[in-house]
mmCIF file of C-alpha atoms and ligand atoms in Angstrom:
data_model
loop_
_atom_site.group_PDB
_atom_site.id
_atom_site.type_symbol
_atom_site.label_atom_id
_atom_site.label_comp_id
_atom_site.label_asym_id
_atom_site.label_seq_id
_atom_site.Cartn_x
_atom_site.Cartn_y
_atom_site.Cartn_z
ATOM 1 C CA UNK J 246 33.570 -2.595 -4.805
ATOM 2 C CA UNK J 247 36.734 -4.538 -5.566
ATOM 3 C CA UNK J 248 38.434 -6.191 -8.525
ATOM 4 C CA UNK J 249 36.180 -9.219 -7.906
ATOM 5 C CA UNK J 250 32.911 -7.242 -8.195
ATOM 6 C CA UNK J 251 30.241 -7.316 -10.892
ATOM 7 C CA UNK J 252 27.098 -5.224 -11.383
ATOM 8 C CA UNK J 253 23.803 -7.070 -11.920
ATOM 9 C CA UNK J 254 21.035 -4.877 -13.378
ATOM 10 C CA UNK J 255 17.764 -6.722 -12.834
ATOM 11 C CA UNK J 256 14.894 -6.474 -15.334
ATOM 12 C CA UNK J 257 14.959 -2.792 -16.350
ATOM 13 C CA UNK J 258 12.446 -3.508 -19.116
ATOM 14 C CA UNK J 259 9.627 -1.432 -20.598
ATOM 15 C CA UNK J 260 6.847 -3.517 -19.034
ATOM 16 C CA UNK J 261 8.168 -2.815 -15.517
ATOM 17 C CA UNK J 262 8.456 0.935 -16.107
ATOM 18 C CA UNK J 263 5.687 3.596 -16.110
ATOM 19 C CA UNK J 264 3.272 2.872 -18.979
ATOM 20 C CA UNK J 265 4.225 -0.824 -19.049
ATOM 21 C CA UNK J 266 2.021 -3.877 -18.512
ATOM 22 C CA UNK J 267 3.314 -4.537 -14.982
ATOM 23 C CA UNK J 268 4.241 -1.014 -14.087
ATOM 24 C CA UNK J 269 6.485 -0.557 -11.046
ATOM 25 C CA UNK J 270 5.910 2.851 -9.463
ATOM 26 C CA UNK J 271 8.899 5.092 -10.271
ATOM 27 C CA UNK J 272 10.544 2.114 -11.975
ATOM 28 C CA UNK J 273 12.308 4.412 -14.430
ATOM 29 C CA UNK J 274 13.946 6.383 -11.591
ATOM 30 C CA UNK J 275 16.537 3.629 -11.183
ATOM 31 C CA UNK J 276 17.823 4.126 -14.720
ATOM 32 C CA UNK J 277 20.152 7.152 -14.298
ATOM 33 C CA UNK J 278 21.617 5.575 -11.154
ATOM 34 C CA UNK J 279 22.224 2.219 -12.813
ATOM 35 C CA UNK J 280 23.658 3.961 -15.890
ATOM 36 C CA UNK J 281 26.145 5.720 -13.611
ATOM 37 C CA UNK J 282 27.017 2.469 -11.837
ATOM 38 C CA UNK J 283 27.433 0.617 -15.146
ATOM 39 C CA UNK J 284 29.818 3.298 -16.432
ATOM 40 C CA UNK J 285 31.907 3.038 -13.248
ATOM 41 C CA UNK J 286 32.114 -0.762 -13.447
ATOM 42 C CA UNK J 287 32.955 -0.688 -17.153
ATOM 43 C CA UNK J 288 35.659 1.946 -16.638
ATOM 44 C CA UNK J 289 37.293 -0.391 -14.132
ATOM 45 C CA UNK J 290 37.026 -3.335 -16.517
ATOM 46 C CA UNK J 291 34.485 -5.060 -14.263
ATOM 47 C CA UNK J 292 31.548 -7.090 -15.627
ATOM 48 C CA UNK J 293 28.131 -5.510 -16.133
ATOM 49 C CA UNK J 294 25.261 -7.986 -16.389
ATOM 50 C CA UNK J 295 21.691 -7.105 -17.395
ATOM 51 C CA UNK J 296 18.984 -9.683 -16.738
ATOM 52 C CA UNK J 297 15.644 -9.725 -18.484
ATOM 53 C CA UNK J 298 12.327 -11.395 -17.764
ATOM 54 C CA UNK J 299 11.422 -13.189 -21.002
ATOM 55 C CA UNK J 300 8.197 -15.167 -20.881
ATOM 56 C CA UNK J 301 6.407 -17.347 -23.411
ATOM 57 C CA UNK J 302 2.860 -16.188 -24.289
ATOM 58 C CA UNK J 303 1.423 -18.971 -22.101
ATOM 59 C CA UNK J 304 2.954 -19.510 -18.684
ATOM 60 C CA UNK J 305 1.652 -20.393 -15.228
ATOM 61 C CA UNK J 306 3.251 -17.077 -14.173
ATOM 62 C CA UNK J 307 0.323 -15.152 -15.764
ATOM 63 C CA UNK J 308 -3.053 -14.843 -14.007
ATOM 64 C CA UNK J 309 -5.004 -16.321 -16.911
ATOM 65 C CA UNK J 310 -2.987 -19.552 -16.507
ATOM 66 C CA UNK J 311 -3.073 -19.733 -12.706
ATOM 67 C CA UNK J 312 -0.411 -17.229 -11.655
ATOM 68 C CA UNK J 313 -0.692 -13.782 -10.109
ATOM 69 C CA UNK J 314 0.608 -11.489 -12.841
ATOM 70 C CA UNK J 315 -0.840 -9.685 -15.863
ATOM 71 C CA UNK J 316 0.776 -10.638 -19.168
ATOM 72 C CA UNK J 317 4.202 -8.948 -19.320
ATOM 73 C CA UNK J 318 7.647 -9.273 -20.914
ATOM 74 C CA UNK J 319 6.519 -11.717 -23.575
ATOM 75 C CA UNK J 320 9.308 -12.830 -25.900
ATOM 76 C CA UNK J 321 9.513 -10.667 -29.015
ATOM 77 C CA UNK J 322 7.338 -7.807 -27.712
ATOM 78 C CA UNK J 323 8.315 -4.168 -27.090
ATOM 79 C CA UNK J 324 7.400 -4.606 -23.430
ATOM 80 C CA UNK J 325 10.189 -7.152 -23.032
ATOM 81 C CA UNK J 326 12.852 -4.804 -24.429
ATOM 82 C CA UNK J 327 15.231 -2.987 -22.105
ATOM 83 C CA UNK J 328 14.084 0.551 -21.356
ATOM 84 C CA UNK J 329 15.468 2.837 -24.094
ATOM 85 C CA UNK J 330 17.265 5.045 -21.540
ATOM 86 C CA UNK J 331 19.240 2.143 -20.087
ATOM 87 C CA UNK J 332 22.849 2.477 -21.243
ATOM 88 C CA UNK J 333 24.585 -0.859 -21.221
ATOM 89 C CA UNK J 334 28.336 -0.480 -21.771
ATOM 90 C CA UNK J 335 29.896 -2.374 -24.646
ATOM 91 C CA UNK J 336 30.631 -5.933 -23.585
ATOM 92 C CA UNK J 337 27.762 -6.108 -21.093
ATOM 93 C CA UNK J 338 26.414 -9.609 -20.546
ATOM 94 C CA UNK J 339 22.687 -10.059 -21.193
ATOM 95 C CA UNK J 340 21.030 -13.001 -19.466
ATOM 96 C CA UNK J 341 17.422 -14.187 -19.803
ATOM 97 C CA UNK J 342 15.037 -16.009 -17.491
ATOM 98 C CA UNK J 343 11.336 -16.824 -17.203
ATOM 99 C CA UNK J 344 11.223 -18.972 -20.335
ATOM 100 C CA UNK J 345 9.995 -22.060 -18.439
ATOM 101 C CA UNK J 346 6.168 -22.077 -18.848
ATOM 102 C CA UNK J 347 5.787 -23.906 -15.506
ATOM 103 C CA UNK J 348 7.816 -21.613 -13.245
ATOM 104 C CA UNK J 349 7.868 -18.005 -11.957
ATOM 105 C CA UNK J 350 11.654 -17.997 -12.275
ATOM 106 C CA UNK J 351 12.225 -14.742 -10.368
ATOM 107 C CA UNK J 352 15.937 -15.148 -9.682
ATOM 108 C CA UNK J 353 18.485 -13.706 -12.082
ATOM 109 C CA UNK J 354 20.809 -16.456 -10.839
ATOM 110 C CA UNK J 355 18.654 -18.830 -12.950
ATOM 111 C CA UNK J 356 19.147 -16.727 -16.060
ATOM 112 C CA UNK J 357 21.253 -17.881 -19.006
ATOM 113 C CA UNK J 358 23.482 -16.029 -21.443
ATOM 114 C CA UNK J 359 23.195 -16.288 -25.247
ATOM 115 C CA UNK J 360 25.223 -19.503 -25.149
ATOM 116 C CA UNK J 361 22.899 -21.085 -22.600
ATOM 117 C CA UNK J 362 25.274 -20.812 -19.650
ATOM 118 C CA UNK J 363 23.809 -20.129 -16.220
ATOM 119 C CA UNK J 364 24.773 -16.772 -14.705
ATOM 120 C CA UNK J 365 26.611 -18.173 -11.644
ATOM 121 C CA UNK J 366 28.907 -20.209 -13.909
ATOM 122 C CA UNK J 367 29.594 -17.160 -16.075
ATOM 123 C CA UNK J 368 30.431 -15.081 -12.987
ATOM 124 C CA UNK J 369 32.717 -17.698 -11.455
ATOM 125 C CA UNK J 370 34.613 -18.043 -14.711
ATOM 126 C CA UNK J 371 35.210 -14.269 -14.597
ATOM 127 C CA UNK J 372 36.517 -14.532 -11.029
ATOM 128 C CA UNK J 373 33.569 -12.620 -9.587
ATOM 129 C CA UNK J 374 32.815 -13.110 -5.886
ATOM 130 C CA UNK J 375 30.962 -9.888 -5.007
ATOM 131 C CA UNK J 376 27.756 -8.667 -6.633
ATOM 132 C CA UNK J 377 26.078 -5.263 -6.643
ATOM 133 C CA UNK J 378 22.432 -6.077 -7.428
ATOM 134 C CA UNK J 379 19.848 -3.382 -8.280
ATOM 135 C CA UNK J 380 16.852 -2.819 -10.541
ATOM 136 C CA UNK J 381 13.268 -4.100 -10.614
ATOM 137 C CA UNK J 382 11.430 -5.304 -8.713
ATOM 138 C CA UNK J 383 12.740 -5.032 -5.133
ATOM 139 C CA UNK J 384 10.157 -7.447 -3.705
ATOM 140 C CA UNK J 385 10.407 -10.116 -6.446
ATOM 141 C CA UNK J 386 13.327 -10.499 -8.812
ATOM 142 C CA UNK J 387 15.814 -8.343 -6.886
ATOM 143 C CA UNK J 388 14.983 -10.106 -3.606
ATOM 144 C CA UNK J 389 15.116 -13.614 -5.058
ATOM 145 C CA UNK J 390 18.365 -12.856 -6.886
ATOM 146 C CA UNK J 391 19.989 -11.445 -3.748
ATOM 147 C CA UNK J 392 18.906 -14.329 -1.489
ATOM 148 C CA UNK J 393 20.027 -16.928 -3.983
ATOM 149 C CA UNK J 394 23.360 -15.209 -4.623
ATOM 150 C CA UNK J 395 24.062 -15.232 -0.877
ATOM 151 C CA UNK J 396 23.095 -18.920 -0.693
ATOM 152 C CA UNK J 397 25.531 -19.631 -3.505
ATOM 153 C CA UNK J 398 28.359 -17.928 -1.630
ATOM 154 C CA UNK J 399 28.523 -14.524 -3.297
ATOM 155 C CA UNK J 400 28.977 -11.382 -1.214
ATOM 156 C CA UNK J 401 26.092 -9.055 -2.074
ATOM 157 C CA UNK J 402 25.587 -5.287 -1.881
ATOM 158 C CA UNK J 403 22.182 -3.770 -2.703
ATOM 159 C CA UNK J 404 22.070 -0.079 -3.719
ATOM 160 C CA UNK J 405 18.614 0.682 -2.319
ATOM 161 C CA UNK J 406 18.219 3.901 -4.315
ATOM 162 C CA UNK J 407 18.616 1.910 -7.541
ATOM 163 C CA UNK J 408 15.717 -0.463 -6.717
ATOM 164 C CA UNK J 409 11.929 -0.067 -6.870
ATOM 165 C CA UNK J 410 9.255 -2.611 -5.966
ATOM 166 C CA UNK J 411 5.762 -3.713 -6.935
ATOM 167 C CA UNK J 412 4.300 -3.503 -3.387
ATOM 168 C CA UNK J 413 1.225 -5.636 -4.065
ATOM 169 C CA UNK J 414 0.793 -5.269 -0.292
ATOM 170 C CA UNK J 415 1.998 -1.941 1.115
ATOM 171 C CA UNK J 416 5.447 -2.320 2.673
ATOM 172 C CA UNK J 417 6.496 -5.395 0.667
ATOM 173 C CA UNK J 418 9.614 -3.665 -0.677
ATOM 174 C CA UNK J 419 10.732 -2.414 2.742
ATOM 175 C CA UNK J 420 10.224 -5.917 4.165
ATOM 176 C CA UNK J 421 12.137 -7.398 1.228
ATOM 177 C CA UNK J 422 15.104 -5.112 1.975
ATOM 178 C CA UNK J 423 14.967 -6.156 5.661
ATOM 179 C CA UNK J 424 14.958 -9.803 4.583
ATOM 180 C CA UNK J 425 17.943 -9.295 2.292
ATOM 181 C CA UNK J 426 19.866 -7.504 5.032
ATOM 182 C CA UNK J 427 19.014 -10.226 7.553
ATOM 183 C CA UNK J 428 20.306 -12.825 5.079
ATOM 184 C CA UNK J 429 23.656 -11.014 4.919
ATOM 185 C CA UNK J 430 23.326 -8.455 2.123
ATOM 186 C CA UNK J 431 24.881 -5.035 2.675
ATOM 187 C CA UNK J 432 22.470 -2.168 1.963
ATOM 188 C CA UNK J 433 24.142 0.814 0.299
ATOM 189 C CA UNK J 434 23.518 3.597 -2.228
ATOM 190 C CA UNK J 435 25.018 4.254 -5.660
ATOM 191 C CA UNK J 436 27.013 7.113 -4.091
ATOM 192 C CA UNK J 437 28.955 4.470 -2.112
ATOM 193 C CA UNK J 438 30.550 3.201 -5.327
HETATM 194 C C1 VGL K 632 9.147 -9.627 -11.780
HETATM 195 C C2 VGL K 632 6.957 -9.928 -11.243
HETATM 196 C C3 VGL K 632 6.791 -10.775 -12.308
HETATM 197 C C4 VGL K 632 10.442 -8.944 -11.483
HETATM 198 C C5 VGL K 632 9.011 -10.494 -12.845
HETATM 199 O O1 VGL K 632 11.254 -8.740 -12.409
HETATM 200 O O2 VGL K 632 10.648 -8.568 -10.302
HETATM 201 N N1 VGL K 632 8.119 -9.360 -10.976
HETATM 202 N N2 VGL K 632 7.832 -11.053 -13.087
HETATM 203 ZN ZN1 ZN K 633 7.663 -12.099 -14.964
#
């Protein structure tokens, strides 16, 4: 962590937590860790970004329209809201993705803020060059965000204890972490902050 770091909290929303429509096993376990990380970043005056999956009711992302997922994180529903235990410091930047009805849109790097600006542009304007990326789900949105951030020239650290995955096939999350590491991400834990 340096003065050029930002924290990206990926998709800690009700539908990805226990009881949600696309429940990630132990998804809520990341919350205390990410709350701690967010408080540390905020205390140092560093940006905290929270992404959210925010789908229209009809999208090719959902199985009934040709995708692989149950209906989840639909705009305006309780399932799309951030988990109530997530503590976003004042001034946190919320970015949204998944609104395109023709795309899966897993990467938080494709998300936009409330003014419509893409996340990478927002980060560059803040002088950010290093990202800590954690949240849900390891094998989809975290992985795609990490790989794309590296491609775009950001240094990336992944706190593995602050991530949980879907594991449609057993081992998907472990393989995703291997892939991220092979692409140049540093694997760490929240205690390394
Ligand atoms: C995600 C599956 C479907 C994610 C989003 O946030 O990782 N996974 N939509
Ligand atoms: Zn989704």
